[in-house]
Coordinates of C-alpha atoms in Angstrom, one line a residue:
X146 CA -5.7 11.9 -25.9
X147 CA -2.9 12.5 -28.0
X148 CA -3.3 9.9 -31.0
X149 CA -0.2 11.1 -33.0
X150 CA 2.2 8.8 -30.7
X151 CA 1.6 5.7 -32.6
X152 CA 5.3 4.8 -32.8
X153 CA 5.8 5.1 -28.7
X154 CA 5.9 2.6 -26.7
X155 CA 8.8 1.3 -27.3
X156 CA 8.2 -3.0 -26.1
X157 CA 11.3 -5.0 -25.5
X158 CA 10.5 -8.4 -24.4
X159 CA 13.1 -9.7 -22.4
X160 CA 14.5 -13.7 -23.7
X161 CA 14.7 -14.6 -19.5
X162 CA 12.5 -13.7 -17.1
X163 CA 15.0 -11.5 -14.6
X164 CA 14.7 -12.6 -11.0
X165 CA 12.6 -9.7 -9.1
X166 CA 15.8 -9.0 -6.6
X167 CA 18.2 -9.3 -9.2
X168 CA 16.2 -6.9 -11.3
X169 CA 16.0 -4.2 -8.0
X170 CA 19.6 -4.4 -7.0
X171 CA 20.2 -3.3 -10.6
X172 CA 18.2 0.0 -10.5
X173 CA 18.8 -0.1 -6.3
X174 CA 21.8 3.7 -7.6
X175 CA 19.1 5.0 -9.4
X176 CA 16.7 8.1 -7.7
X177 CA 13.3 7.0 -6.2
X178 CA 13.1 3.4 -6.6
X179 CA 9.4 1.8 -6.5
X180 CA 8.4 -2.0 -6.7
X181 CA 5.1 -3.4 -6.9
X182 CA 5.1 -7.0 -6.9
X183 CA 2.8 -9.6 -6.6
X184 CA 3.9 -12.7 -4.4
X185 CA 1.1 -15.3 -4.5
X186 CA -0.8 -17.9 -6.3
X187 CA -4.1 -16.4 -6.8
X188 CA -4.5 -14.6 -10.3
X189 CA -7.3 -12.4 -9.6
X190 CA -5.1 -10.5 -7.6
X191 CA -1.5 -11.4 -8.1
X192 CA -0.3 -11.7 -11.9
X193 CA 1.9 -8.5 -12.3
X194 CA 4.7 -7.0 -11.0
X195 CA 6.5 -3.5 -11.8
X196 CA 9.4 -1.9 -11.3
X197 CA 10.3 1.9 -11.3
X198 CA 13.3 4.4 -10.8
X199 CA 14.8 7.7 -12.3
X200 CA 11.6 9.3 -12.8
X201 CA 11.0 12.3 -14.8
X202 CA 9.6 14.5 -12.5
X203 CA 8.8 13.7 -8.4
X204 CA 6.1 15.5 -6.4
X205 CA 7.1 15.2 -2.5
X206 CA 5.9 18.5 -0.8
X207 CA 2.5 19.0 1.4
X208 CA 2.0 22.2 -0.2
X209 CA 0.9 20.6 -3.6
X210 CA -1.7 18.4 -1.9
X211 CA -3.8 20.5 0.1
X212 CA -6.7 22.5 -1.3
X213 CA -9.7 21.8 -3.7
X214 CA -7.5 19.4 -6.1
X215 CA -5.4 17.6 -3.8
X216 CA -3.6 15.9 -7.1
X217 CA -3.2 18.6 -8.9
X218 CA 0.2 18.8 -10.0
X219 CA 0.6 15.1 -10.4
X220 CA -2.4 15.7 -12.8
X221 CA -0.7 18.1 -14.9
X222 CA 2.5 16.8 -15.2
X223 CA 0.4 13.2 -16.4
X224 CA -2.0 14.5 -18.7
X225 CA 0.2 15.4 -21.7
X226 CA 1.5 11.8 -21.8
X227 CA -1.4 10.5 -21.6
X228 CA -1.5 7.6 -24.1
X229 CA -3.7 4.1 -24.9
X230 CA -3.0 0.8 -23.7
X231 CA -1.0 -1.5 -25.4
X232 CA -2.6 -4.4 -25.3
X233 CA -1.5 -8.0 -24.3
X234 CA 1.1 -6.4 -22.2
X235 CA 0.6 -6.0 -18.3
X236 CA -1.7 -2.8 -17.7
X237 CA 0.7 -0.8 -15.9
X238 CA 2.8 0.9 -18.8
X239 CA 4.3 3.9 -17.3
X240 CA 2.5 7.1 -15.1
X241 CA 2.3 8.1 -12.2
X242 CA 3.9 5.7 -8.8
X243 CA 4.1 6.4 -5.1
X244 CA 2.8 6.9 -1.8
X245 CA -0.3 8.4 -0.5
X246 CA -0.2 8.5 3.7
X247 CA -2.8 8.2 6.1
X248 CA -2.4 12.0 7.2
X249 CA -3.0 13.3 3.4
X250 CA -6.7 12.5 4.0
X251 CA -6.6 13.6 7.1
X252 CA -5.3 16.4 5.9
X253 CA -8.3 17.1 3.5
X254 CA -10.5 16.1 6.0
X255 CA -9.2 18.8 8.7
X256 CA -8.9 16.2 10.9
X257 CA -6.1 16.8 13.8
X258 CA -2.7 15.9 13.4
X259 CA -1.7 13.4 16.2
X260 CA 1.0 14.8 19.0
X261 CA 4.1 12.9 17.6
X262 CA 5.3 12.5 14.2
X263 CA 9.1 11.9 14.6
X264 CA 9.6 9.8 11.2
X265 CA 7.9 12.9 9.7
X266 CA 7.3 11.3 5.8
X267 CA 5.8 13.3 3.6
X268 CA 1.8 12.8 2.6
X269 CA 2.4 12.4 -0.8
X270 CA 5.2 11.2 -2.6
X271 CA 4.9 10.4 -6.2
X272 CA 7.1 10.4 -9.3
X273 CA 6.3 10.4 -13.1
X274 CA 7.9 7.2 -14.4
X275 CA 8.4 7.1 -18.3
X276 CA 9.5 3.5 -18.5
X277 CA 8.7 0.6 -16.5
X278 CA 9.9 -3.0 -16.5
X279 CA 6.8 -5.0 -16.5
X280 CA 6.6 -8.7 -15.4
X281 CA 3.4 -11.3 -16.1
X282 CA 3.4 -14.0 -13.9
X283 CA 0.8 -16.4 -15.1
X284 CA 2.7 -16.3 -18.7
X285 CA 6.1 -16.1 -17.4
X286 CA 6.7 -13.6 -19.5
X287 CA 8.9 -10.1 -18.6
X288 CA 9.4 -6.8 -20.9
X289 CA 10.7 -3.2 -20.7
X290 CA 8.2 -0.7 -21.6
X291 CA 9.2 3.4 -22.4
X292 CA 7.7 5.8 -23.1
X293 CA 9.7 8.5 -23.9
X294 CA 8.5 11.2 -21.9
X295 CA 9.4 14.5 -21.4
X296 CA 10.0 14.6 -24.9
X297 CA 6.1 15.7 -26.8
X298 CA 7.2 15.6 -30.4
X299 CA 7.7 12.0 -32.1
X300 CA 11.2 11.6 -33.4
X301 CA 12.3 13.3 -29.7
X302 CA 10.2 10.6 -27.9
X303 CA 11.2 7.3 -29.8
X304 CA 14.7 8.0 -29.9
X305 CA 14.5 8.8 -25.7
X306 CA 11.8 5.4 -25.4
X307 CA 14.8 3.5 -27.8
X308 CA 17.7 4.9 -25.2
X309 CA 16.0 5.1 -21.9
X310 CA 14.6 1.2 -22.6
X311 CA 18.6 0.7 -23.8
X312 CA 19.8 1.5 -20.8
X313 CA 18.0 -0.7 -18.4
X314 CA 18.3 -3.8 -20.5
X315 CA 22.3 -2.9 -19.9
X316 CA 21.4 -3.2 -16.1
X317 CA 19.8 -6.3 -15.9
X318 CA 21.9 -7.9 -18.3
X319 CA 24.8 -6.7 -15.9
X320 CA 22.7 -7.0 -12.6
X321 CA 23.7 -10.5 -10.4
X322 CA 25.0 -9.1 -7.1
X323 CA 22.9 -10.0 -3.8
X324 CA 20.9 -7.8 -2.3
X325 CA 21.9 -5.5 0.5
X326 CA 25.1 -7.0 0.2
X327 CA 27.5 -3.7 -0.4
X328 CA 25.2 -1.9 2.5
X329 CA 25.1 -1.7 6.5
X330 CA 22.1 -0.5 8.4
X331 CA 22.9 3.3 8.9
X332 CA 23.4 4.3 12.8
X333 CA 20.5 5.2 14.9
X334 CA 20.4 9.4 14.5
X335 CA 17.4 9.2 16.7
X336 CA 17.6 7.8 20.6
X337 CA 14.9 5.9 22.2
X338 CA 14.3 9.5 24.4
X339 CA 13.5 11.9 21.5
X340 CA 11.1 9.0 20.3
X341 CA 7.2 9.4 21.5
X342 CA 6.7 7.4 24.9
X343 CA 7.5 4.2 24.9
X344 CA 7.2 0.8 26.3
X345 CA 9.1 -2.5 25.7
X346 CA 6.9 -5.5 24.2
X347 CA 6.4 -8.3 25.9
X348 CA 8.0 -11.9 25.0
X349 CA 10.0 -9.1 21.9
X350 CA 13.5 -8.2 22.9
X351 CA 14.2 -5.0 21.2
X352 CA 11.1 -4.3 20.2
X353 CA 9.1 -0.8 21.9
X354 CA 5.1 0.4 21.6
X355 CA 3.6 3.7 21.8
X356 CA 1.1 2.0 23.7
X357 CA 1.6 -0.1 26.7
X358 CA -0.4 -3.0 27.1
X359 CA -2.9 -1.8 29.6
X360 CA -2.9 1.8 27.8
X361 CA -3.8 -0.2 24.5
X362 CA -6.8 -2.0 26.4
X363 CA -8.2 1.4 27.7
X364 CA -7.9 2.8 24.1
X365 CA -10.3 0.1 23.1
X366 CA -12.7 0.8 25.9
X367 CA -13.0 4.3 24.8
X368 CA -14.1 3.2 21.6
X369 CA -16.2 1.1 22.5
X370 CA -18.2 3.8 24.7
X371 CA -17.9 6.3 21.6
X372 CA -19.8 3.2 19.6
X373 CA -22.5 3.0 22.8
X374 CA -23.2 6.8 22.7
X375 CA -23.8 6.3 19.1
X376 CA -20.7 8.5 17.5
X377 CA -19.7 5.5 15.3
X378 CA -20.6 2.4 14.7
X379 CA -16.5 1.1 14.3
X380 CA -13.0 2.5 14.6
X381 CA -9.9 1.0 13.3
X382 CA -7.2 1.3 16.2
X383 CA -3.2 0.6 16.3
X384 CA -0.3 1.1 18.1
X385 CA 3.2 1.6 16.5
X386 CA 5.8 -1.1 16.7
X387 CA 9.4 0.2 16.9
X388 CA 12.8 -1.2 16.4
X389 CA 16.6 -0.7 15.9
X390 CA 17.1 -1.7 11.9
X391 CA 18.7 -4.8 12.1
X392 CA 19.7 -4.8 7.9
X393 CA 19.5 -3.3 4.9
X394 CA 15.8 -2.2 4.1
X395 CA 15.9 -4.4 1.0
X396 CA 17.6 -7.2 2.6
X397 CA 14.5 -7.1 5.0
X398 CA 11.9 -6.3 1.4
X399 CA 13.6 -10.2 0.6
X400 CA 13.4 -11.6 3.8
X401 CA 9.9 -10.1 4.4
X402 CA 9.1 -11.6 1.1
X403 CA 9.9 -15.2 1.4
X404 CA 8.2 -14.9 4.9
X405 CA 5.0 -13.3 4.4
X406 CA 4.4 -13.6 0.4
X407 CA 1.6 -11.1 -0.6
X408 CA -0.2 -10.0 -3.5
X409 CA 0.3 -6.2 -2.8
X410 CA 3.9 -6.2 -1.8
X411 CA 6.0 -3.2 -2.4
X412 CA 9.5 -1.8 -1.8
X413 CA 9.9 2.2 -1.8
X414 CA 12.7 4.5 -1.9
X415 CA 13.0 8.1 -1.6
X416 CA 15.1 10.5 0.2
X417 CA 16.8 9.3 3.1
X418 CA 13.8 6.5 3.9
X419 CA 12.3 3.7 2.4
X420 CA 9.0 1.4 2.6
X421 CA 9.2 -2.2 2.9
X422 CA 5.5 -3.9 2.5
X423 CA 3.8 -7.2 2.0
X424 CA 0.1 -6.2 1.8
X425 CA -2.7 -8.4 1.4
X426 CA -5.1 -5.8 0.6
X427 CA -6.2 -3.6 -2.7
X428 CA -7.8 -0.6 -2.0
X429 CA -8.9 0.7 -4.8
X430 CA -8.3 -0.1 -8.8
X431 CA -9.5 1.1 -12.3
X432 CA -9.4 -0.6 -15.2
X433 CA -11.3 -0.1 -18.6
X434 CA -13.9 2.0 -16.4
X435 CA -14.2 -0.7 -14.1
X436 CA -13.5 -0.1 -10.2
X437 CA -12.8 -2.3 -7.8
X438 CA -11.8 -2.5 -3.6
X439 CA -11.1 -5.5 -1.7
X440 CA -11.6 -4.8 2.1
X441 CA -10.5 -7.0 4.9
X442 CA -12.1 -7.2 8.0
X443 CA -11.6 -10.3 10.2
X444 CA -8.3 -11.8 10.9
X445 CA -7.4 -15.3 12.7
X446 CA -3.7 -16.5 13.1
X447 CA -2.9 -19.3 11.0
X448 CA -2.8 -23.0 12.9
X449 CA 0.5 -24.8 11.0
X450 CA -2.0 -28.2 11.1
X451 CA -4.2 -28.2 8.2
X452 CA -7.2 -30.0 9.8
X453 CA -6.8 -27.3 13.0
X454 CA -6.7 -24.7 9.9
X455 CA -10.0 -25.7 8.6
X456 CA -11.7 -25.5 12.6
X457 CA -10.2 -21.5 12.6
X458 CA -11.2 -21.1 8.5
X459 CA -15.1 -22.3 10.2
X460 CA -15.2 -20.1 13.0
X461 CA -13.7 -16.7 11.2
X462 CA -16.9 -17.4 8.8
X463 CA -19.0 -18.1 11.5
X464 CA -18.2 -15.4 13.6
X465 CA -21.0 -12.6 14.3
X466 CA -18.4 -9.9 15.4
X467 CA -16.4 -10.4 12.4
X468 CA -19.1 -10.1 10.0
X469 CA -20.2 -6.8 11.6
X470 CA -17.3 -5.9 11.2
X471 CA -16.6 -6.5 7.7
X472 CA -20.5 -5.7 7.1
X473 CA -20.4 -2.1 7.7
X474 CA -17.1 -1.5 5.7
X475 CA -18.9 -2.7 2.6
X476 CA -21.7 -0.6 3.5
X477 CA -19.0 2.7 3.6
X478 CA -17.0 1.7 0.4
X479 CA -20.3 1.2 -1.3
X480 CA -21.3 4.7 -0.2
X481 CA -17.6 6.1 -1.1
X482 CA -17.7 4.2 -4.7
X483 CA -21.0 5.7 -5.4
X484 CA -19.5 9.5 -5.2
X485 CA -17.9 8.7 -8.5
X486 CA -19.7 5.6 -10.1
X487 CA -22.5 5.3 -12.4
X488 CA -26.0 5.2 -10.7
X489 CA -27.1 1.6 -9.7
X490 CA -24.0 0.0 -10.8
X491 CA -22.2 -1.0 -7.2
X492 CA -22.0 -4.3 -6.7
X493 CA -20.7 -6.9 -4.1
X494 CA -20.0 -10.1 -5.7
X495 CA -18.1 -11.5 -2.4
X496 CA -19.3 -10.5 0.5
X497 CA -17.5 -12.3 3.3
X498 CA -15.2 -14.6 2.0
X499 CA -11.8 -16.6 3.8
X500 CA -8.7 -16.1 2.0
X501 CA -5.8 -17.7 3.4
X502 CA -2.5 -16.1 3.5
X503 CA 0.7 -17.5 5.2
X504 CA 0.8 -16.3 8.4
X505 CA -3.3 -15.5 9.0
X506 CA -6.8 -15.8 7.6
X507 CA -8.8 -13.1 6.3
X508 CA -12.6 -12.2 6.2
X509 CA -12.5 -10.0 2.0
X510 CA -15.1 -9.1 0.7
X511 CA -14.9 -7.5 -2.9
X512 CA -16.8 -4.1 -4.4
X513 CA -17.2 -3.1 -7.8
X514 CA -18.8 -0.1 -9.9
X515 CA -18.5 1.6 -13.4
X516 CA -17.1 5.2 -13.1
X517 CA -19.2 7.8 -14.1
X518 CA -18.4 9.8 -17.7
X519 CA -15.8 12.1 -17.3
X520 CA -14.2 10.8 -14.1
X521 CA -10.8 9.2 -14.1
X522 CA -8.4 7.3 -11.4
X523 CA -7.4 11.2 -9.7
X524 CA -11.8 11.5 -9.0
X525 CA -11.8 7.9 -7.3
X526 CA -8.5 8.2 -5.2
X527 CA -9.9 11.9 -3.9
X528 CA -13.4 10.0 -3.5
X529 CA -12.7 7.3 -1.5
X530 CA -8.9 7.7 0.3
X531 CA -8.3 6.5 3.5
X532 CA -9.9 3.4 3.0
X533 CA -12.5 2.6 5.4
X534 CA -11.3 -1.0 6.5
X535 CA -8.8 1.2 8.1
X536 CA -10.6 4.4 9.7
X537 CA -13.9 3.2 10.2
X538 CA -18.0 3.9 10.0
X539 CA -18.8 6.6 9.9
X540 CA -15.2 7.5 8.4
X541 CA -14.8 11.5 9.3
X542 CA -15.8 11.2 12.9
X543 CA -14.0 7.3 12.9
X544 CA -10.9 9.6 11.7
X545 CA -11.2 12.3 14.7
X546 CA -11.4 9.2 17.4
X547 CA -7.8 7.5 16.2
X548 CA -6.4 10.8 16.3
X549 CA -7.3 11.4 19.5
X550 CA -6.1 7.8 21.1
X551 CA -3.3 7.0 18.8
X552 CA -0.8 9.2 20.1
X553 CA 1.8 9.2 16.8
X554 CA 1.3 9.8 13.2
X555 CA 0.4 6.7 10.7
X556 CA 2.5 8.2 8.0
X557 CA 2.3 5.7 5.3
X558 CA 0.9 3.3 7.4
X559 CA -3.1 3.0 6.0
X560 CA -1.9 5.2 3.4
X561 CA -1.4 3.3 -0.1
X562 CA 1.4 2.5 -2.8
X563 CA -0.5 3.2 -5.8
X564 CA 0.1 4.0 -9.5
X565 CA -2.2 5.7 -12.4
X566 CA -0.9 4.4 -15.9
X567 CA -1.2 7.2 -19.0
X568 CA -4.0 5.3 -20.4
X569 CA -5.8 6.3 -16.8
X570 CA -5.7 2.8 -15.6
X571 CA -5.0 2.6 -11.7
X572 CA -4.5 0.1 -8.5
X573 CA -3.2 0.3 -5.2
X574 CA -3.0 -1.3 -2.0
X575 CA -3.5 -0.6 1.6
X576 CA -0.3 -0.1 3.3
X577 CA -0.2 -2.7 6.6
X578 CA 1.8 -5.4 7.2
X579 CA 4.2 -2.7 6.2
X580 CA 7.9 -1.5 7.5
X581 CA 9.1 2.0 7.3
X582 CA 12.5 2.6 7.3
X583 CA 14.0 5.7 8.1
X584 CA 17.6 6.7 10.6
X585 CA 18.3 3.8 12.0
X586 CA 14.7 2.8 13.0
X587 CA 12.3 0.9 11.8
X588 CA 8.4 1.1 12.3
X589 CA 5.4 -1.6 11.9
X590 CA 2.0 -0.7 13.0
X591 CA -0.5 -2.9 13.3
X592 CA -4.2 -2.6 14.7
X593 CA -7.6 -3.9 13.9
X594 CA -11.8 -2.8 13.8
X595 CA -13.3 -2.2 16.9
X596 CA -17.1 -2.5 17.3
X597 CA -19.4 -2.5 20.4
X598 CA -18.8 -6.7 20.7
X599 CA -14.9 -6.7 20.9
X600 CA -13.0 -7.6 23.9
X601 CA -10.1 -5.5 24.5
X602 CA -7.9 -8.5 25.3
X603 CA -8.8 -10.2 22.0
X604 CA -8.6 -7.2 19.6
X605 CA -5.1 -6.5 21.4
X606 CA -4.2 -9.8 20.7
X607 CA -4.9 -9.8 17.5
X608 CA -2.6 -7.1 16.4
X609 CA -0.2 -8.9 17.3
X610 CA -0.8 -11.8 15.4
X611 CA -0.9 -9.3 12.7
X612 CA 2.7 -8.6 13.8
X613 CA 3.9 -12.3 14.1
X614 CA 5.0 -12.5 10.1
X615 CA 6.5 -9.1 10.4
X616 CA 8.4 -9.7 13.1
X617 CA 10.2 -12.6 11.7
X618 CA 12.1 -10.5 9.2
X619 CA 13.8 -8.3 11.9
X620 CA 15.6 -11.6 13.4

């Protein structure tokens, strides 16, 4: 690590906190936009948010993801910045920020491509950010943070830190407009017909499946006989949710929001599409050699009456499927975390616990380790991505089974919006309860774990009570 940089960052610490919205209408011109904010009371996992744009170098093509180092380039183009943590300040100072889909492990994996793919994102996209604005929630306290990269000597780096930093305090000090409001939802470019089959939802005007109800119930079924010939124990299955765009993508990031507040949220813009998220779930993060993945596994929908609340919080706990369910999940991270962590340090200090969200009730449990000596965040993303609460047990042949009955790609659906700070510091969630936007459409999967006990009915239910707070920000 370069130790000659002394002088960079450069910190600005802003006198008000900037509204998040305010703050991403006012980079919303700039190249390759990425927010990761954190949208809930509950510290452990929701104290920071970040904002990128205008990175310094973007990495979008499959080419540079395939092979023995899958992160190759993003490695290289990192490394020479790499730089210590300044601390007191939120740990994400500038890196590495983007989007890992569900097909670049299956990629890796040589697991078969599914028969449609019209949205066609790529597996990775990921830009080198060298300054970040940088809010801490519990302190109520905001800052801009550059780095001044590419520059490599010091005089070259502080003066571009000083006027990269310069010019975003401009922005928010100029910022105020609302959001979405100069925009219209492009026209549709792609019709209903060159779409993958579809099927109108039930009860959901507008609103298409690439599964029909009675198709998603058979897709269960043959799960469930793969699970009693003994090819896996548990497979995560979806269907894809489609509809015309109905506004802006980041008027539907604020509705979404406000709606369906979540400690992984994101908004992502690249190209001609966008991701619009409010996850509940961290896959994987790193910090000071410390690793750490929240699973979920076990969903109810949320009763508005709190005493009704507490008879559904009971019986999610209670329940033998879900615990299975989530079981065996902690049993597959623990085996993917030990690829990279020290011997006999995994851990699971929750196993099994109800977190309440706005919407639904979750079954998390929580996984830890210490990485092993000379391993960093790229090691632990190649180690353990997809995650397993959304492929299954065992994962590889878990993997081969959804592409067989899920007739259209994921894309970044079970991918992850992740970054890797310079100091090698990482986190990232798992993209559901997640929108991608992209010609006129928009797309929401949803789907859950199946496992020799489930009912087709119930597990197709369930996805869409999944849906239920996503659907509320298309209307």
């Amino acid at each position: 690590m370069n130790r000659d940089i002394s002088s960079v960052p450069v910190v600005v610490e802003l006198d008000s906190v900037p509204d998040v919205l305010a703050a991403l209408e006012s980079v919303a011109d700039l190249p390759d936009v990425v927010l990761l904010e954190s949208r809930i009371d509950r510290e452990e996992v929701s104290r920071f948010s970040f904002l990128v744009a205008d990175p310094v170098a973007f990495v979008d093509d499959v080419e540079s993801v395939t092979g023995a180092d899958p992160f190759g380039r993003l490695r290289g183009l990192l490394d020479p910045f790499r730089n210590d943590r300044v601390a007191g300040l939120p740990p994400f100072q500038g890196g590495v920020v983007g989007l890992l889909g569900y097909e670049l492990g299956a990629a890796w994996e040589t697991v078969p491509r599914p028969t449609y793919d019209e949205f066609a994102l790529p597996v990775l996209a990921a830009g080198v950010y060298d300054r970040v604005l940088a809010w801490d929630h519990v302190l109520g306290r905001a800052w801009i943070i550059s780095q001044g990269f590419p520059e490599t000597d010091l005089r070259g780096r502080r003066q571009r830190a000083e006027q990269r930093a310069a010019e975003l305090l401009s922005r928010l000090e100029e910022s105020g407009q609302s959001v979405g409001a100069a925009e219209e939802p492009p026209p549709s470019s792609l019709e209903p017909e060159q779409l993958a089959p579809l099927w109108p939802v039930e009860g959901h005007d507008g609103l298409f499946s690439d599964f029909s109800r009675e198709a998603y119930l058979e897709a269960v079924d043959r799960v469930i006989e793969y699970i009693h010939a003994g090819d896996i124990f548990q497979a995560n299955l979806s269907q894809r949710l489609l509809a015309r765009q109905p506004a802006p993508a980041r008027e539907l990031y604020a509705r979404l929001r406000q709606r369906n507040p979540a400690p992984f949220a994101g908004y992502m813009a690249h190209a001609d599409w966008e991701i619009v998220s409010a996850s509940p779930e961290r896959f994987v993060s790193l910090r000071d050699g410390l690793v750490e993945t929240r699973p979920i596994k076990g969903t109810r929908r949320r009763p508005g009456d709190p005493e009704a609340r507490v008879l559904v919080q009971g019986e999610l706990f209670e329940s033998e499927k879900d615990h299975a369910e989530n079981v065996m999940i902690v049993d597959l991270l623990r085996n993917d975390l030990s690829r990279v962590c020290r011997p006999s340090s995994v851990t699971v200090p929750l196993l099994c616990g109800v977190e309440v969200y706005e919407t639904v009730l979750h079954l998390v449990s929580q996984i830890r380790g210490v990485m092993r000596e000379g391993l960093g965040a790229w090691d632990l993303l190649e180690a353990v991505f997809p995650g397993g609460s959304i492929t299954g047990a065992p994962k590889l042949r878990a993997m081969e089974v959804i592409a067989e009955l899920e007739p259209t790609a994921r894309g970044p659906y079970c991918g992850s919006l992740f970054y890797v700070g310079c100091d090698g510091s990482m986190d990232s969630s798992i993209l559901i309860r997640t929108f991608v936007v992209r010609r006129g459409w928009v797309q929401c999967s949803v789907g859950g774990g199946i496992v020799a006990q489930s009912d087709p009915v119930a597990e197709f239910n369930e996805t869409m009570d999944k849906a239920a707070g996503m659907l509320r920000a298309l209307v």
